[in-house]
Amino acid sequence: FGTCWPHCAPDAISAVRNRQLYNQNGSARTLGGENRLRAYPEDRFEGAHSELIGAELRWNFSSERKPVDLFFMRDIRTGIQAALFHEVGSVSEDRGDLWREKRSSSGVGVRFVMGSGFVYRFDYATGDEGEQLVVFVSYPWEAL
């Protein structure tokens, strides 16, 4: 800890320990946010190991090509979808401890699929720590 010990803040000690575990074990994707455990804030859960099991059911309501001209979106709408989803995930520093503690997220959503490839997604999710509204715009050629 260099010259700051024993006066280091607990956050600094935690950051050093996390870096040590990262260097020792690697790092898995975090859980929480717009794609994994949507009821929790972005990057809410992190560890060297993570697993996520999820299911999403989608219904296509419309596939007609209809022009859209709003202040934030000008395109041709090619689809409207409704979705139901449920996700369960776990993180741990040790692989053997995965699933000893887990969190879940359930919710509903709507998607607007555009002719340009953009997808406008609105999800409402609930979990153990509360609820969250996710507004997400994706482009088909961007990396997740």
PDB file of C-alpha atoms in Angstrom:
ATOM      1  CA  PHE A   1       0.000   0.000   0.000  1.00  0.00           C
ATOM      2  CA  GLY A   2       3.028   2.268  -0.142  1.00  0.00           C
ATOM      3  CA  THR A   3       3.197   5.324   2.096  1.00  0.00           C
ATOM      4  CA  CYS A   4      -0.560   5.710   2.682  1.00  0.00           C
ATOM      5  CA  TRP A   5      -0.923   2.700   5.001  1.00  0.00           C
ATOM      6  CA  PRO A   6      -2.624   2.710   7.538  1.00  0.00           C
ATOM      7  CA  HIS A   7      -4.318   5.945   6.477  1.00  0.00           C
ATOM      8  CA  CYS A   8      -5.727   4.626   3.168  1.00  0.00           C
ATOM      9  CA  ALA A   9      -9.441   5.049   2.699  1.00  0.00           C
ATOM     10  CA  PRO A  10     -11.485   1.815   2.642  1.00  0.00           C
ATOM     11  CA  ASP A  11     -12.327   2.496  -1.030  1.00  0.00           C
ATOM     12  CA  ALA A  12      -8.622   2.525  -1.926  1.00  0.00           C
ATOM     13  CA  ILE A  13      -8.028  -0.760  -0.109  1.00  0.00           C
ATOM     14  CA  SER A  14     -11.053  -2.264  -1.882  1.00  0.00           C
ATOM     15  CA  ALA A  15      -9.773  -1.045  -5.261  1.00  0.00           C
ATOM     16  CA  VAL A  16      -6.357  -2.600  -4.612  1.00  0.00           C
ATOM     17  CA  ARG A  17      -7.980  -5.897  -3.580  1.00  0.00           C
ATOM     18  CA  ASN A  18     -10.225  -5.879  -6.670  1.00  0.00           C
ATOM     19  CA  ARG A  19      -7.197  -5.253  -8.927  1.00  0.00           C
ATOM     20  CA  GLN A  20      -5.327  -8.099  -7.223  1.00  0.00           C
ATOM     21  CA  LEU A  21      -8.264 -10.475  -7.787  1.00  0.00           C
ATOM     22  CA  TYR A  22      -8.594  -9.277 -11.397  1.00  0.00           C
ATOM     23  CA  ASN A  23      -4.912  -9.972 -12.047  1.00  0.00           C
ATOM     24  CA  GLN A  24      -5.203 -13.368 -10.361  1.00  0.00           C
ATOM     25  CA  ASN A  25      -8.521 -14.616 -11.766  1.00  0.00           C
ATOM     26  CA  GLY A  26      -9.497 -12.495 -14.739  1.00  0.00           C
ATOM     27  CA  SER A  27     -12.737 -10.607 -14.965  1.00  0.00           C
ATOM     28  CA  ALA A  28     -16.163 -11.593 -16.223  1.00  0.00           C
ATOM     29  CA  ARG A  29     -18.855  -9.300 -17.568  1.00  0.00           C
ATOM     30  CA  THR A  30     -20.733  -7.339 -14.966  1.00  0.00           C
ATOM     31  CA  LEU A  31     -24.412  -7.865 -14.239  1.00  0.00           C
ATOM     32  CA  GLY A  32     -26.889  -5.020 -14.068  1.00  0.00           C
ATOM     33  CA  GLY A  33     -27.871  -2.451 -16.651  1.00  0.00           C
ATOM     34  CA  GLU A  34     -29.520  -2.417 -20.021  1.00  0.00           C
ATOM     35  CA  ASN A  35     -28.741  -5.998 -21.089  1.00  0.00           C
ATOM     36  CA  ARG A  36     -28.067  -8.155 -18.020  1.00  0.00           C
ATOM     37  CA  LEU A  37     -30.302  -8.043 -14.903  1.00  0.00           C
ATOM     38  CA  ARG A  38     -32.192  -4.978 -16.133  1.00  0.00           C
ATOM     39  CA  ALA A  39     -33.768  -4.211 -12.717  1.00  0.00           C
ATOM     40  CA  TYR A  40     -30.356  -3.180 -11.358  1.00  0.00           C
ATOM     41  CA  PRO A  41     -28.115  -0.200 -12.181  1.00  0.00           C
ATOM     42  CA  GLU A  42     -25.341  -0.559 -14.764  1.00  0.00           C
ATOM     43  CA  ASP A  43     -22.406  -2.694 -13.504  1.00  0.00           C
ATOM     44  CA  ARG A  44     -24.149  -3.333 -10.142  1.00  0.00           C
ATOM     45  CA  PHE A  45     -22.562  -6.786  -9.669  1.00  0.00           C
ATOM     46  CA  GLU A  46     -19.009  -7.692 -10.670  1.00  0.00           C
ATOM     47  CA  GLY A  47     -16.563 -10.472  -9.981  1.00  0.00           C
ATOM     48  CA  ALA A  48     -14.042 -12.756 -11.617  1.00  0.00           C
ATOM     49  CA  HIS A  49     -16.838 -15.131 -12.616  1.00  0.00           C
ATOM     50  CA  SER A  50     -20.414 -14.458 -13.663  1.00  0.00           C
ATOM     51  CA  GLU A  51     -23.282 -16.411 -15.127  1.00  0.00           C
ATOM     52  CA  LEU A  52     -26.641 -15.253 -16.410  1.00  0.00           C
ATOM     53  CA  ILE A  53     -29.675 -17.276 -17.450  1.00  0.00           C
ATOM     54  CA  GLY A  54     -32.458 -15.394 -19.153  1.00  0.00           C
ATOM     55  CA  ALA A  55     -35.517 -15.833 -21.294  1.00  0.00           C
ATOM     56  CA  GLU A  56     -37.309 -13.236 -23.377  1.00  0.00           C
ATOM     57  CA  LEU A  57     -40.563 -13.787 -25.221  1.00  0.00           C
ATOM     58  CA  ARG A  58     -41.411 -11.334 -28.009  1.00  0.00           C
ATOM     59  CA  TRP A  59     -44.597 -10.719 -29.928  1.00  0.00           C
ATOM     60  CA  ASN A  60     -44.645  -8.894 -33.264  1.00  0.00           C
ATOM     61  CA  PHE A  61     -47.660  -6.583 -33.459  1.00  0.00           C
ATOM     62  CA  SER A  62     -46.959  -4.759 -36.661  1.00  0.00           C
ATOM     63  CA  SER A  63     -44.621  -5.223 -39.580  1.00  0.00           C
ATOM     64  CA  GLU A  64     -45.960  -2.468 -41.818  1.00  0.00           C
ATOM     65  CA  ARG A  65     -43.571   0.155 -43.138  1.00  0.00           C
ATOM     66  CA  LYS A  66     -44.687   3.470 -41.699  1.00  0.00           C
ATOM     67  CA  PRO A  67     -42.799   6.818 -41.722  1.00  0.00           C
ATOM     68  CA  VAL A  68     -41.920   8.299 -38.317  1.00  0.00           C
ATOM     69  CA  ASP A  69     -40.900  11.946 -37.939  1.00  0.00           C
ATOM     70  CA  LEU A  70     -40.336  12.914 -34.300  1.00  0.00           C
ATOM     71  CA  PHE A  71     -37.828  15.398 -32.905  1.00  0.00           C
ATOM     72  CA  PHE A  72     -35.435  12.586 -31.873  1.00  0.00           C
ATOM     73  CA  MET A  73     -36.233  10.017 -34.571  1.00  0.00           C
ATOM     74  CA  ARG A  74     -36.796  10.267 -38.326  1.00  0.00           C
ATOM     75  CA  ASP A  75     -36.990   6.892 -40.010  1.00  0.00           C
ATOM     76  CA  ILE A  76     -39.294   4.192 -41.378  1.00  0.00           C
ATOM     77  CA  ARG A  77     -40.813   1.976 -38.677  1.00  0.00           C
ATOM     78  CA  THR A  78     -40.796  -1.655 -39.796  1.00  0.00           C
ATOM     79  CA  GLY A  79     -41.930  -3.384 -36.619  1.00  0.00           C
ATOM     80  CA  ILE A  80     -43.449  -3.042 -33.162  1.00  0.00           C
ATOM     81  CA  GLN A  81     -42.723  -5.745 -30.599  1.00  0.00           C
ATOM     82  CA  ALA A  82     -43.824  -6.425 -27.029  1.00  0.00           C
ATOM     83  CA  ALA A  83     -41.590  -8.460 -24.721  1.00  0.00           C
ATOM     84  CA  LEU A  84     -41.739 -10.344 -21.413  1.00  0.00           C
ATOM     85  CA  PHE A  85     -38.437 -11.290 -19.784  1.00  0.00           C
ATOM     86  CA  HIS A  86     -36.964 -12.988 -16.721  1.00  0.00           C
ATOM     87  CA  GLU A  87     -33.258 -13.165 -15.829  1.00  0.00           C
ATOM     88  CA  VAL A  88     -31.310 -14.808 -13.009  1.00  0.00           C
ATOM     89  CA  GLY A  89     -27.619 -14.154 -12.445  1.00  0.00           C
ATOM     90  CA  SER A  90     -24.747 -14.681 -10.053  1.00  0.00           C
ATOM     91  CA  VAL A  91     -21.207 -13.321  -9.628  1.00  0.00           C
ATOM     92  CA  SER A  92     -18.346 -14.557  -7.485  1.00  0.00           C
ATOM     93  CA  GLU A  93     -14.601 -14.243  -7.127  1.00  0.00           C
ATOM     94  CA  ASP A  94     -14.326 -18.040  -6.862  1.00  0.00           C
ATOM     95  CA  ARG A  95     -15.970 -20.255  -9.488  1.00  0.00           C
ATOM     96  CA  GLY A  96     -17.122 -22.713  -6.817  1.00  0.00           C
ATOM     97  CA  ASP A  97     -19.144 -19.983  -5.095  1.00  0.00           C
ATOM     98  CA  LEU A  98     -21.271 -19.142  -8.157  1.00  0.00           C
ATOM     99  CA  TRP A  99     -25.003 -19.500  -7.495  1.00  0.00           C
ATOM    100  CA  ARG A 100     -24.582 -19.416  -3.704  1.00  0.00           C
ATOM    101  CA  GLU A 101     -26.019 -15.947  -4.015  1.00  0.00           C
ATOM    102  CA  LYS A 102     -28.160 -14.884  -6.956  1.00  0.00           C
ATOM    103  CA  ARG A 103     -30.366 -12.035  -8.112  1.00  0.00           C
ATOM    104  CA  SER A 104     -33.292 -11.991 -10.502  1.00  0.00           C
ATOM    105  CA  SER A 105     -35.010  -9.467 -12.708  1.00  0.00           C
ATOM    106  CA  SER A 106     -38.393  -9.650 -14.451  1.00  0.00           C
ATOM    107  CA  GLY A 107     -40.225  -7.230 -16.647  1.00  0.00           C
ATOM    108  CA  VAL A 108     -41.998  -6.091 -19.781  1.00  0.00           C
ATOM    109  CA  GLY A 109     -40.888  -4.038 -22.726  1.00  0.00           C
ATOM    110  CA  VAL A 110     -41.684  -2.610 -26.123  1.00  0.00           C
ATOM    111  CA  ARG A 111     -39.386  -2.331 -29.149  1.00  0.00           C
ATOM    112  CA  PHE A 112     -39.652  -0.171 -32.244  1.00  0.00           C
ATOM    113  CA  VAL A 113     -37.645  -1.625 -35.117  1.00  0.00           C
ATOM    114  CA  MET A 114     -36.660   0.875 -37.799  1.00  0.00           C
ATOM    115  CA  GLY A 115     -35.764   0.484 -41.456  1.00  0.00           C
ATOM    116  CA  SER A 116     -32.265   1.886 -40.854  1.00  0.00           C
ATOM    117  CA  GLY A 117     -31.520  -0.928 -38.413  1.00  0.00           C
ATOM    118  CA  PHE A 118     -31.962   1.113 -35.245  1.00  0.00           C
ATOM    119  CA  VAL A 119     -33.990  -0.459 -32.441  1.00  0.00           C
ATOM    120  CA  TYR A 120     -35.597   1.763 -29.807  1.00  0.00           C
ATOM    121  CA  ARG A 121     -36.180  -0.306 -26.679  1.00  0.00           C
ATOM    122  CA  PHE A 122     -38.136   0.576 -23.538  1.00  0.00           C
ATOM    123  CA  ASP A 123     -38.080  -1.961 -20.668  1.00  0.00           C
ATOM    124  CA  TYR A 124     -39.599  -1.835 -17.203  1.00  0.00           C
ATOM    125  CA  ALA A 125     -37.924  -4.300 -14.824  1.00  0.00           C
ATOM    126  CA  THR A 126     -38.345  -5.226 -11.160  1.00  0.00           C
ATOM    127  CA  GLY A 127     -35.947  -7.011  -8.819  1.00  0.00           C
ATOM    128  CA  ASP A 128     -34.979  -7.429  -5.163  1.00  0.00           C
ATOM    129  CA  GLU A 129     -33.675  -3.861  -4.877  1.00  0.00           C
ATOM    130  CA  GLY A 130     -36.522  -2.098  -6.666  1.00  0.00           C
ATOM    131  CA  GLU A 131     -37.493  -1.239 -10.189  1.00  0.00           C
ATOM    132  CA  GLN A 132     -35.848   0.396 -13.148  1.00  0.00           C
ATOM    133  CA  LEU A 133     -36.880   1.843 -16.500  1.00  0.00           C
ATOM    134  CA  VAL A 134     -34.417   1.091 -19.291  1.00  0.00           C
ATOM    135  CA  VAL A 135     -34.397   3.210 -22.435  1.00  0.00           C
ATOM    136  CA  PHE A 136     -31.971   1.838 -24.988  1.00  0.00           C
ATOM    137  CA  VAL A 137     -31.186   2.704 -28.600  1.00  0.00           C
ATOM    138  CA  SER A 138     -29.077   0.209 -30.479  1.00  0.00           C
ATOM    139  CA  TYR A 139     -27.513   0.110 -33.875  1.00  0.00           C
ATOM    140  CA  PRO A 140     -27.057  -3.314 -35.486  1.00  0.00           C
ATOM    141  CA  TRP A 141     -23.329  -2.942 -36.181  1.00  0.00           C
ATOM    142  CA  GLU A 142     -22.230  -1.711 -32.758  1.00  0.00           C
ATOM    143  CA  ALA A 143     -20.532  -4.096 -30.344  1.00  0.00           C
ATOM    144  CA  LEU A 144     -22.342  -4.977 -27.117  1.00  0.00           C
TER     145      LEU A 144
END
